[in-house]
PDB file of C-alpha atoms in Angstrom:
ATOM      1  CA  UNK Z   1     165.260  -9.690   6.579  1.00 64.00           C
ATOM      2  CA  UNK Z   2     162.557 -11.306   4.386  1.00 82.00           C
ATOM      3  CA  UNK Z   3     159.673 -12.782   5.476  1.00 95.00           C
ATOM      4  CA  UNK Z   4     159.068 -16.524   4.523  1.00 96.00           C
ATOM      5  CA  UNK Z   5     156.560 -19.326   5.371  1.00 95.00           C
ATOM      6  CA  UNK Z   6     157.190 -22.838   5.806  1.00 95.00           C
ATOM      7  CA  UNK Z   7     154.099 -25.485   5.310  1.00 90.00           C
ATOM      8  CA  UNK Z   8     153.827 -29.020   5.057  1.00 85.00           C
ATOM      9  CA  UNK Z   9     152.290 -31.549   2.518  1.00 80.00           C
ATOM     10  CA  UNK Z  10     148.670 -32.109   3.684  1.00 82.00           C
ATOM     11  CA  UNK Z  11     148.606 -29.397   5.791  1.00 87.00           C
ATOM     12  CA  UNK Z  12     146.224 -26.419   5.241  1.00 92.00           C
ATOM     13  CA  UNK Z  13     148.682 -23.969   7.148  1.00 96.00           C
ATOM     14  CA  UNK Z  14     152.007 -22.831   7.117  1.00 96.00           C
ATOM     15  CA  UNK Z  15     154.701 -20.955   9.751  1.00 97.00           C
ATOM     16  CA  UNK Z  16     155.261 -17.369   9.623  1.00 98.00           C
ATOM     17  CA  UNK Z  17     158.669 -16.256  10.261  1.00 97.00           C
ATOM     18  CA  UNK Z  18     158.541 -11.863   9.580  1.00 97.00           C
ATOM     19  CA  UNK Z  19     160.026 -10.518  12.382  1.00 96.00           C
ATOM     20  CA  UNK Z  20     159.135  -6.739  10.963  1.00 96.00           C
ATOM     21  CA  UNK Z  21     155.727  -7.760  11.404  1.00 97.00           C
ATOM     22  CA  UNK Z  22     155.096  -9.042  15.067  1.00 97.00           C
ATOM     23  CA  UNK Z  23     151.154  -9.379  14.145  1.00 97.00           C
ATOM     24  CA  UNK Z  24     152.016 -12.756  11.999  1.00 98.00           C
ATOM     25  CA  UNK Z  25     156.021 -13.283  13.217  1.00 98.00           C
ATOM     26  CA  UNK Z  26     155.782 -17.010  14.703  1.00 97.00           C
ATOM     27  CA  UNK Z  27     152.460 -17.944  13.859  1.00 97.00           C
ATOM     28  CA  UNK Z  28     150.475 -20.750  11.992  1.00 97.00           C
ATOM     29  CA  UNK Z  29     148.307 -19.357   9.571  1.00 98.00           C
ATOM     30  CA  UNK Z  30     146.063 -20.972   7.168  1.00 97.00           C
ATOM     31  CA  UNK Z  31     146.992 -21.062   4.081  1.00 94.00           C
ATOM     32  CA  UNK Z  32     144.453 -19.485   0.878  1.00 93.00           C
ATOM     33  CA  UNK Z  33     145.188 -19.703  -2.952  1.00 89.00           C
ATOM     34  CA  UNK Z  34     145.348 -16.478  -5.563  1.00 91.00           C
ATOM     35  CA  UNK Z  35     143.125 -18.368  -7.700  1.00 87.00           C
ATOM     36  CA  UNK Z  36     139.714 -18.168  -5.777  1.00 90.00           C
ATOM     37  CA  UNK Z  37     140.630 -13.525  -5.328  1.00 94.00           C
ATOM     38  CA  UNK Z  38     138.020 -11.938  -7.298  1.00 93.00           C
ATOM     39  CA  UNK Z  39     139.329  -8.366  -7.952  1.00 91.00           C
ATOM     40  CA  UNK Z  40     141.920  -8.033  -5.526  1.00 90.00           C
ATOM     41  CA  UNK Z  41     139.516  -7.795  -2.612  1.00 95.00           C
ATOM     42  CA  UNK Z  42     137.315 -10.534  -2.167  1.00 97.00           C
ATOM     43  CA  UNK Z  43     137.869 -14.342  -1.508  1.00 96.00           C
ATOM     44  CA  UNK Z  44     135.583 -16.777  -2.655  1.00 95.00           C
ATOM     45  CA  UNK Z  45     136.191 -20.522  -2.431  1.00 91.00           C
ATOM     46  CA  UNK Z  46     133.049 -23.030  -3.343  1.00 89.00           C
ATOM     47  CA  UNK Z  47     135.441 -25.675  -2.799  1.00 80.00           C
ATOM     48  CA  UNK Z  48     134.775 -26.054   0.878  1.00 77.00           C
ATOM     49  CA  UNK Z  49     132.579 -28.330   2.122  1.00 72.00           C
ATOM     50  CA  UNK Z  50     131.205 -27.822   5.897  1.00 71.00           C
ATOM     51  CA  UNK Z  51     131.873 -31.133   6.998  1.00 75.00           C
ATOM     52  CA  UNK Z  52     135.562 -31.211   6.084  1.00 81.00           C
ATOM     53  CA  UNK Z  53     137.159 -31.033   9.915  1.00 86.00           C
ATOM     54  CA  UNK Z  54     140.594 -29.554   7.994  1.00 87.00           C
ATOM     55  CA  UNK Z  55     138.561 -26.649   6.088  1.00 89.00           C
ATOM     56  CA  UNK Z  56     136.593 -26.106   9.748  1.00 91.00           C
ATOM     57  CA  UNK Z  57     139.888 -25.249  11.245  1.00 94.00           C
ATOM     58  CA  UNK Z  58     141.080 -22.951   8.980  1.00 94.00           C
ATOM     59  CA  UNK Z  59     137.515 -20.900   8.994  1.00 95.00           C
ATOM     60  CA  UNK Z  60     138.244 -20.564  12.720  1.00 96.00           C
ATOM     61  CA  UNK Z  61     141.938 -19.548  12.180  1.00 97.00           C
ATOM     62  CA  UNK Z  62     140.584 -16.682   9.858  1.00 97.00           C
ATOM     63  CA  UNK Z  63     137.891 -15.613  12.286  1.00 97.00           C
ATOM     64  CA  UNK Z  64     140.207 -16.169  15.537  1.00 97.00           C
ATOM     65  CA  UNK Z  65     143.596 -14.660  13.785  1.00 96.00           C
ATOM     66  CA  UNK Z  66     142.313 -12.661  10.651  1.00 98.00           C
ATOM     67  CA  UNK Z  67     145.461 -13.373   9.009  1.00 98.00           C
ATOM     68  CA  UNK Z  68     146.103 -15.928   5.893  1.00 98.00           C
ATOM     69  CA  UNK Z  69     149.067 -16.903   3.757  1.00 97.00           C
ATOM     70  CA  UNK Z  70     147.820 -17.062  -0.118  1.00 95.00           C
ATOM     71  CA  UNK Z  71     149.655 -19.535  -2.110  1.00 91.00           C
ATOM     72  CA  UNK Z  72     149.935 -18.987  -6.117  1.00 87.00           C
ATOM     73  CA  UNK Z  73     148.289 -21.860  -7.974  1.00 78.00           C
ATOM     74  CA  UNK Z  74     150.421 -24.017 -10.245  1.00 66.00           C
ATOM     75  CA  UNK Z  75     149.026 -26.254 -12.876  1.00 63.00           C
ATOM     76  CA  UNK Z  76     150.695 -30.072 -13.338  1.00 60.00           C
ATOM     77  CA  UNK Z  77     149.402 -32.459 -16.354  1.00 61.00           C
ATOM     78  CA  UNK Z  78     146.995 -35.201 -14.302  1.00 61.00           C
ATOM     79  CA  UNK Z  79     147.042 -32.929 -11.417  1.00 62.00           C
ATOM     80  CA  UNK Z  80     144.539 -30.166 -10.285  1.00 65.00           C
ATOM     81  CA  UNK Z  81     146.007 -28.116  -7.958  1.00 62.00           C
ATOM     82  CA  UNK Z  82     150.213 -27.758  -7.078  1.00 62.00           C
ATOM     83  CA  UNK Z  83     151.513 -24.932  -5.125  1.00 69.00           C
ATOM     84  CA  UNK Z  84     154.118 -22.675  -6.704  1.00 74.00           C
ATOM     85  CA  UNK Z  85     155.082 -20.916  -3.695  1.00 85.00           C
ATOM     86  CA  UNK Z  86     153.838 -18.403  -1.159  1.00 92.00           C
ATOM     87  CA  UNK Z  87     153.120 -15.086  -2.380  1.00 95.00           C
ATOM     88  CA  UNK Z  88     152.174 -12.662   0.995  1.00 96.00           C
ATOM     89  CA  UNK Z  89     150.228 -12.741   4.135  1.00 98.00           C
ATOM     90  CA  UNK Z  90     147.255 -10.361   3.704  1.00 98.00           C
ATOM     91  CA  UNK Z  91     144.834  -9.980   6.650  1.00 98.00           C
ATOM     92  CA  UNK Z  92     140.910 -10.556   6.283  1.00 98.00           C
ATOM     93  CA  UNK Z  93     137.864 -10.022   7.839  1.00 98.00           C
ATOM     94  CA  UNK Z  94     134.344 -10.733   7.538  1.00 98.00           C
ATOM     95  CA  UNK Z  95     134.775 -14.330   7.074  1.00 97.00           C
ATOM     96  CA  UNK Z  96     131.686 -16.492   6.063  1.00 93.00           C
ATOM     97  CA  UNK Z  97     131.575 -20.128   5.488  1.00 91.00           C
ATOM     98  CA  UNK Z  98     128.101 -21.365   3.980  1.00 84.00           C
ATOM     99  CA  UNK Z  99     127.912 -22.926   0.574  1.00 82.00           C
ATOM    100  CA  UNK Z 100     131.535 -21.280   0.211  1.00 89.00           C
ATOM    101  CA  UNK Z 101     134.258 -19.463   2.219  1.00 93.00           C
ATOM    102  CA  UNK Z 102     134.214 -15.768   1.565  1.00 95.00           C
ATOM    103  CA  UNK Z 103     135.888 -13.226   3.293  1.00 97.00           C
ATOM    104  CA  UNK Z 104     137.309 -10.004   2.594  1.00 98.00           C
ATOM    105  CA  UNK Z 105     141.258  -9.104   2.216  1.00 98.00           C
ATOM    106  CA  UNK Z 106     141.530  -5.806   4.195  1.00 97.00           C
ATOM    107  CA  UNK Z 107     145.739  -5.561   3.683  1.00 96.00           C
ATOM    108  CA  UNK Z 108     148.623  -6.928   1.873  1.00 96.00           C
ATOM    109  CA  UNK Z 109     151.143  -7.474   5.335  1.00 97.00           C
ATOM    110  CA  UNK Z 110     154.600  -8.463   4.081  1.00 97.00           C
ATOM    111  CA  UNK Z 111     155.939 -10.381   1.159  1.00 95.00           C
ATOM    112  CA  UNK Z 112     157.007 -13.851   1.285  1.00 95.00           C
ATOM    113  CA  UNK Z 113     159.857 -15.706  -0.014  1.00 85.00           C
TER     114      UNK Z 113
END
């Protein structure tokens, strides 16, 4: 069975459902782009801004859960960011959250669909 992730429009997270992988199987994890990876292993993403109450909940999702769903980035004319799908659940660590979140991706989990 394939692993897949469901989110919704507006939210920064998305359901897990990978029952090979019990660690992220029926969870809510936040959700990260490919575009902000910087050579495969690090995340860095100046676009969040410490007051934002939805990007505050997904720093303590990474800290609590160490696990994140990266989304690929899709252009549209008049638009800056689309999704174009989920790409894998990877799990992180040594998340920061300063003048930008950075953490580390430690492992590629499963594919997504």
């Amino acid at each position: 069975m394939t692993a897949k992730a469901k989110g919704n429009q507006g939210s920064w997270f998305a359901e897990v459902e990978a029952p090979r992988h019990p660690e992220v199987d029926g969870k809510s994890l936040p959700c990260i782009w490919d575009y902000w990876v910087h050579g495969g292993t690090k995340y860095v993403d100046p676009g969040y801004a410490a007051g934002n109450s939805k990007a505050q909940k997904v720093v303590e999702a990474l800290r609590r859960d160490g696990f994140a769903v990266m989304r690929k980035r899709g252009k549209d004319e008049g638009k800056a960011w689309r999704s174009a799908g989920y790409i894998a659940v990877f799990e992180v660590a040594n998340v920061e959250f300063d003048e930008a979140l950075t953490f580390d991706i430690v492992r590629r989990v499963c594919e997504l669909r």
